[in-house]
Amino acid sequence: MDYQKLAELLFPAVTETPEEVETKFQPRNLPEGAKVTRFAPSPTGFVHFGGLFPTTIGERLAHQSGGVFYLRIEDTDAKREVDGAAEGLIRTLAHYGINFDEGAVIGEDGTICDKGAYGPYKQSMRGPIYHVFAKKLVAEGKAYPVFTTKEELEALNATDKKAEIKAKDWHEDQSEQREKMLQARQITLEEVEENLKFGNPFVLRILADGDPEKKIPFTDLIKGKLEIPENDEDFVLLKSDGIPTYHFAHAVDDHLMGTTHVIRGEEWLPSLSKHIMLFRYLGFRLPKYMHIAQIMRLDENGNKKKLSKRDMGANMDDYSRMGYAPACVCEYIMTLLNSNYEEWHMQNPEKSYTEFPFNIKKMSNSGCLFDFNKLNDVSKNIISRMSAAEVTRQVTEWALQYDPEFGAQLAKDPAFTESIFAIGRGGKKPRKDLATWADAKPYMGFFFDGKQEDAYPENFAKADIKQALTLFLATYSPADDMNAWFEKIKEVARQIGYADDMKLYKANPDAFKGNIADVSMFLRVAVTGKLNAPDLYAVMQILGECCTRNRIESMIERLD
Ligand code: GLU
């Protein structure tokens, strides 16, 4: 067979040589040991929580080593593409502080464009490049066409599917299918010409030379030492519409774009032997690989399940709706990614996670377990260390979007809002009330609406409560410092026959109708409408005399 001639027949429009293409993608000028990583999503929907793993790892490895982290949109499967998904993806990642040095970006007109010298960064724009390398493989006898008729394709009504189905058949097949493959390899130039004359479409397949009995030793940076059986499947490189498969695009793009480390989901591990073969056929240096395990969750029965697309917590946009601060989610991801992160963070509470020396060796090679409780713990810690001004800014921004009425209340007087979030902040043991911005309303909404959410527990006599509130009002002065204020509450307790000291009460509970904590609770419910609320003295100070009095008075009336 004259392979050169075959290549000309199949790709008459390709005039560039691979060498000419290579000159446009010069090796990057980076310091020794610098890593080049990428995130390569298919724009088929939202960013999955699992997608933040390779992204965070890629970003960390590149930026810790003085390398480059870029974004490539893998849109070769038009059927699965969702309109606007690529733009959504870029925005979501930016929201989580994941910024790319180069790659696909959103331009001023809102559409995707390129930033960097290794583009286009959208695979659908790279058609001619793939064809140059496809032609080379054909010319070297390493790939061959398999023709179908248009009718056959139309019958399936899915150009891409056709190629996929065929690839699958050949793979799963035993002897009959293998026979088919060997026969297809025998195609003659005359047959090719004949098919082309009729305009019959073809898929381009690799001519595999592997023997699955033989194993290739391979080291995955997460999975460790592996033995990969050689590939003997003539898998598809170009689909019948000329668009590359993931395998082919992966080899061509990651080579030309200079990727040093491919970080991707472990679902690609079974395809690795194909990629090893492709890089060898193309004469490309194989990048290093990290295959990341699926994220797991616990189901109702406590069994580990894959965190699937439909599960709560899978869609990164849900986190925004739920009011998780991006920094909290990123921090949580770091705790899942590196086993020593939490310890480091405890020793360096003021430092950003970007200062943590991320280490591949500290990654678990089995699936991380996603858990909202843990996320909430991490989140509470982080928010508790934010400044009141920062909390005010983020809560207000969130509420204006997701709870506009509440947002407007917060935004009306930012200094007032900030004074509320300042309660119990700072110091060694800051309050940890908020895991999400959505927690703010139940925590401090009473400042604005004065709604009574909780009723008094039934074991207290209304008369006692009323008397306590009335007595307090009689002596209340907003000028009191905290001690003076508390002394007054103690006095109220004594006057209504409640213990003014907990020790005293515990030593002889029968001697009292109740205790100082109960009296404080009477006031708390009157002022905040809740049984649990932030420090009551601070609350009264912020509400001011008038509002505090009004609320207590209206409670007294209601108790009548
Ligand atoms: N587009 C592929 C995916 O979304 C990318 C895998 C890779 O990173 O190579 O699974």
PDB file of C-alpha atoms in Angstrom, residues 67-196:
ATOM      1  CA  GLY A  67       4.517  27.069  35.756  1.00  0.00           C
ATOM      2  CA  VAL A  68       1.379  27.691  33.765  1.00  0.00           C
ATOM      3  CA  PHE A  69      -2.214  26.683  34.340  1.00  0.00           C
ATOM      4  CA  TYR A  70      -4.544  26.964  31.383  1.00  0.00           C
ATOM      5  CA  LEU A  71      -8.122  26.242  30.365  1.00  0.00           C
ATOM      6  CA  ARG A  72      -9.022  24.225  27.308  1.00  0.00           C
ATOM      7  CA  ILE A  73     -12.615  23.745  26.257  1.00  0.00           C
ATOM      8  CA  GLU A  74     -13.156  20.221  24.960  1.00  0.00           C
ATOM      9  CA  ASP A  75     -16.171  20.729  22.779  1.00  0.00           C
ATOM     10  CA  THR A  76     -15.736  17.943  20.277  1.00  0.00           C
ATOM     11  CA  ASP A  77     -19.032  16.339  21.101  1.00  0.00           C
ATOM     12  CA  ALA A  78     -21.545  18.793  19.680  1.00  0.00           C
ATOM     13  CA  LYS A  79     -24.453  16.539  20.624  1.00  0.00           C
ATOM     14  CA  ARG A  80     -23.718  16.750  24.326  1.00  0.00           C
ATOM     15  CA  GLU A  81     -22.801  20.419  24.330  1.00  0.00           C
ATOM     16  CA  VAL A  82     -25.050  22.738  26.311  1.00  0.00           C
ATOM     17  CA  ASP A  83     -25.430  26.305  25.140  1.00  0.00           C
ATOM     18  CA  GLY A  84     -23.631  28.778  27.374  1.00  0.00           C
ATOM     19  CA  ALA A  85     -22.054  25.996  29.458  1.00  0.00           C
ATOM     20  CA  ALA A  86     -18.498  27.038  28.608  1.00  0.00           C
ATOM     21  CA  GLU A  87     -19.149  30.632  29.666  1.00  0.00           C
ATOM     22  CA  GLY A  88     -20.916  29.406  32.814  1.00  0.00           C
ATOM     23  CA  LEU A  89     -17.955  27.210  33.615  1.00  0.00           C
ATOM     24  CA  ILE A  90     -15.452  30.042  33.330  1.00  0.00           C
ATOM     25  CA  ARG A  91     -17.595  32.274  35.537  1.00  0.00           C
ATOM     26  CA  THR A  92     -18.117  29.592  38.169  1.00  0.00           C
ATOM     27  CA  LEU A  93     -14.417  28.811  38.359  1.00  0.00           C
ATOM     28  CA  ALA A  94     -13.552  32.514  38.628  1.00  0.00           C
ATOM     29  CA  HIS A  95     -16.060  32.735  41.498  1.00  0.00           C
ATOM     30  CA  TYR A  96     -13.964  30.133  43.328  1.00  0.00           C
ATOM     31  CA  GLY A  97     -10.808  32.107  42.688  1.00  0.00           C
ATOM     32  CA  ILE A  98      -9.572  29.677  40.054  1.00  0.00           C
ATOM     33  CA  ASN A  99      -7.863  31.890  37.547  1.00  0.00           C
ATOM     34  CA  PHE A 100      -6.100  30.655  34.493  1.00  0.00           C
ATOM     35  CA  ASP A 101      -2.878  32.085  33.128  1.00  0.00           C
ATOM     36  CA  GLU A 102      -4.017  31.377  29.627  1.00  0.00           C
ATOM     37  CA  GLY A 103      -6.712  29.619  27.679  1.00  0.00           C
ATOM     38  CA  ALA A 104     -10.313  30.245  26.872  1.00  0.00           C
ATOM     39  CA  VAL A 105     -11.593  33.449  28.460  1.00  0.00           C
ATOM     40  CA  ILE A 106     -14.765  35.480  28.194  1.00  0.00           C
ATOM     41  CA  GLY A 107     -14.158  38.493  25.997  1.00  0.00           C
ATOM     42  CA  GLU A 108     -15.677  41.915  26.354  1.00  0.00           C
ATOM     43  CA  ASP A 109     -18.583  40.971  24.126  1.00  0.00           C
ATOM     44  CA  GLY A 110     -19.385  38.009  26.367  1.00  0.00           C
ATOM     45  CA  THR A 111     -18.197  35.337  23.942  1.00  0.00           C
ATOM     46  CA  ILE A 112     -15.259  33.033  24.396  1.00  0.00           C
ATOM     47  CA  CYS A 113     -11.905  34.058  23.033  1.00  0.00           C
ATOM     48  CA  ASP A 114      -8.270  33.112  23.497  1.00  0.00           C
ATOM     49  CA  LYS A 115      -5.677  34.451  25.850  1.00  0.00           C
ATOM     50  CA  GLY A 116      -2.200  33.039  25.239  1.00  0.00           C
ATOM     51  CA  ALA A 117       0.025  31.798  22.458  1.00  0.00           C
ATOM     52  CA  TYR A 118      -0.978  28.131  22.369  1.00  0.00           C
ATOM     53  CA  GLY A 119      -4.522  28.471  21.099  1.00  0.00           C
ATOM     54  CA  PRO A 120      -7.069  28.122  19.865  1.00  0.00           C
ATOM     55  CA  TYR A 121      -8.067  26.820  23.286  1.00  0.00           C
ATOM     56  CA  LYS A 122     -11.395  25.542  22.077  1.00  0.00           C
ATOM     57  CA  GLN A 123     -11.040  22.181  20.388  1.00  0.00           C
ATOM     58  CA  SER A 124     -13.742  22.852  17.837  1.00  0.00           C
ATOM     59  CA  MET A 125     -11.481  25.601  16.460  1.00  0.00           C
ATOM     60  CA  ARG A 126      -8.488  23.295  16.070  1.00  0.00           C
ATOM     61  CA  GLY A 127      -9.792  21.070  13.276  1.00  0.00           C
ATOM     62  CA  PRO A 128      -7.007  21.787  10.774  1.00  0.00           C
ATOM     63  CA  ILE A 129      -4.328  21.037  13.381  1.00  0.00           C
ATOM     64  CA  TYR A 130      -5.707  17.570  14.119  1.00  0.00           C
ATOM     65  CA  HIS A 131      -5.907  16.824  10.420  1.00  0.00           C
ATOM     66  CA  VAL A 132      -2.215  17.552   9.930  1.00  0.00           C
ATOM     67  CA  PHE A 133      -1.334  14.889  12.485  1.00  0.00           C
ATOM     68  CA  ALA A 134      -4.007  12.515  11.227  1.00  0.00           C
ATOM     69  CA  LYS A 135      -2.503  12.776   7.761  1.00  0.00           C
ATOM     70  CA  LYS A 136       0.942  12.053   9.165  1.00  0.00           C
ATOM     71  CA  LEU A 137      -0.283   8.887  10.850  1.00  0.00           C
ATOM     72  CA  VAL A 138      -1.922   7.710   7.645  1.00  0.00           C
ATOM     73  CA  ALA A 139       1.208   8.498   5.632  1.00  0.00           C
ATOM     74  CA  GLU A 140       3.208   6.351   8.046  1.00  0.00           C
ATOM     75  CA  GLY A 141       0.769   3.440   7.853  1.00  0.00           C
ATOM     76  CA  LYS A 142      -0.375   3.927  11.451  1.00  0.00           C
ATOM     77  CA  ALA A 143      -3.977   4.853  10.740  1.00  0.00           C
ATOM     78  CA  TYR A 144      -6.533   3.899   8.136  1.00  0.00           C
ATOM     79  CA  PRO A 145     -10.040   4.844   7.087  1.00  0.00           C
ATOM     80  CA  VAL A 146     -13.182   2.793   7.553  1.00  0.00           C
ATOM     81  CA  PHE A 147     -15.941   3.918   5.227  1.00  0.00           C
ATOM     82  CA  THR A 148     -19.641   3.866   5.781  1.00  0.00           C
ATOM     83  CA  THR A 149     -22.370   5.059   3.483  1.00  0.00           C
ATOM     84  CA  LYS A 150     -24.304   8.241   4.113  1.00  0.00           C
ATOM     85  CA  GLU A 151     -27.451   6.163   4.311  1.00  0.00           C
ATOM     86  CA  GLU A 152     -26.014   4.057   7.086  1.00  0.00           C
ATOM     87  CA  LEU A 153     -25.129   7.175   8.989  1.00  0.00           C
ATOM     88  CA  GLU A 154     -28.454   8.831   8.419  1.00  0.00           C
ATOM     89  CA  ALA A 155     -30.214   5.694   9.560  1.00  0.00           C
ATOM     90  CA  LEU A 156     -28.549   6.182  12.884  1.00  0.00           C
ATOM     91  CA  ASN A 157     -29.228   9.900  12.805  1.00  0.00           C
ATOM     92  CA  ALA A 158     -26.142  10.514  14.849  1.00  0.00           C
ATOM     93  CA  THR A 159     -22.807  11.012  13.182  1.00  0.00           C
ATOM     94  CA  ASP A 160     -20.810  10.922  16.359  1.00  0.00           C
ATOM     95  CA  LYS A 161     -22.704   8.046  17.886  1.00  0.00           C
ATOM     96  CA  LYS A 162     -21.969   5.971  14.822  1.00  0.00           C
ATOM     97  CA  ALA A 163     -18.257   6.184  15.373  1.00  0.00           C
ATOM     98  CA  GLU A 164     -18.669   5.507  19.045  1.00  0.00           C
ATOM     99  CA  ILE A 165     -20.894   2.516  18.519  1.00  0.00           C
ATOM    100  CA  LYS A 166     -18.472   1.043  16.060  1.00  0.00           C
ATOM    101  CA  ALA A 167     -15.551   1.626  18.347  1.00  0.00           C
ATOM    102  CA  LYS A 168     -17.416  -0.102  21.111  1.00  0.00           C
ATOM    103  CA  ASP A 169     -18.379  -3.080  18.962  1.00  0.00           C
ATOM    104  CA  TRP A 170     -14.837  -3.657  17.970  1.00  0.00           C
ATOM    105  CA  HIS A 171     -13.638  -3.398  21.459  1.00  0.00           C
ATOM    106  CA  GLU A 172     -16.105  -5.772  23.006  1.00  0.00           C
ATOM    107  CA  ASP A 173     -15.909  -8.227  20.240  1.00  0.00           C
ATOM    108  CA  GLN A 174     -14.343 -11.533  20.307  1.00  0.00           C
ATOM    109  CA  SER A 175     -13.265 -13.267  17.147  1.00  0.00           C
ATOM    110  CA  GLU A 176     -15.913 -12.144  14.674  1.00  0.00           C
ATOM    111  CA  GLN A 177     -15.383  -8.491  15.350  1.00  0.00           C
ATOM    112  CA  ARG A 178     -11.645  -8.897  15.309  1.00  0.00           C
ATOM    113  CA  GLU A 179     -12.031 -10.453  11.893  1.00  0.00           C
ATOM    114  CA  LYS A 180     -13.953  -7.377  10.804  1.00  0.00           C
ATOM    115  CA  MET A 181     -11.175  -5.153  12.023  1.00  0.00           C
ATOM    116  CA  LEU A 182      -8.484  -7.123  10.250  1.00  0.00           C
ATOM    117  CA  GLN A 183     -10.536  -6.991   7.077  1.00  0.00           C
ATOM    118  CA  ALA A 184     -10.996  -3.252   7.352  1.00  0.00           C
ATOM    119  CA  ARG A 185      -7.252  -2.863   7.683  1.00  0.00           C
ATOM    120  CA  GLN A 186      -6.885  -4.464   4.242  1.00  0.00           C
ATOM    121  CA  ILE A 187      -8.662  -1.677   2.414  1.00  0.00           C
ATOM    122  CA  THR A 188      -7.039  -0.937  -0.966  1.00  0.00           C
ATOM    123  CA  LEU A 189      -6.355   2.392  -2.606  1.00  0.00           C
ATOM    124  CA  GLU A 190      -8.925   1.529  -5.263  1.00  0.00           C
ATOM    125  CA  GLU A 191     -11.589   0.940  -2.647  1.00  0.00           C
ATOM    126  CA  VAL A 192     -10.693   4.217  -0.975  1.00  0.00           C
ATOM    127  CA  GLU A 193     -10.941   6.094  -4.259  1.00  0.00           C
ATOM    128  CA  GLU A 194     -14.242   4.442  -5.016  1.00  0.00           C
ATOM    129  CA  ASN A 195     -15.696   5.398  -1.647  1.00  0.00           C
ATOM    130  CA  LEU A 196     -14.442   8.964  -1.918  1.00  0.00           C
TER     131      LEU A 196
END
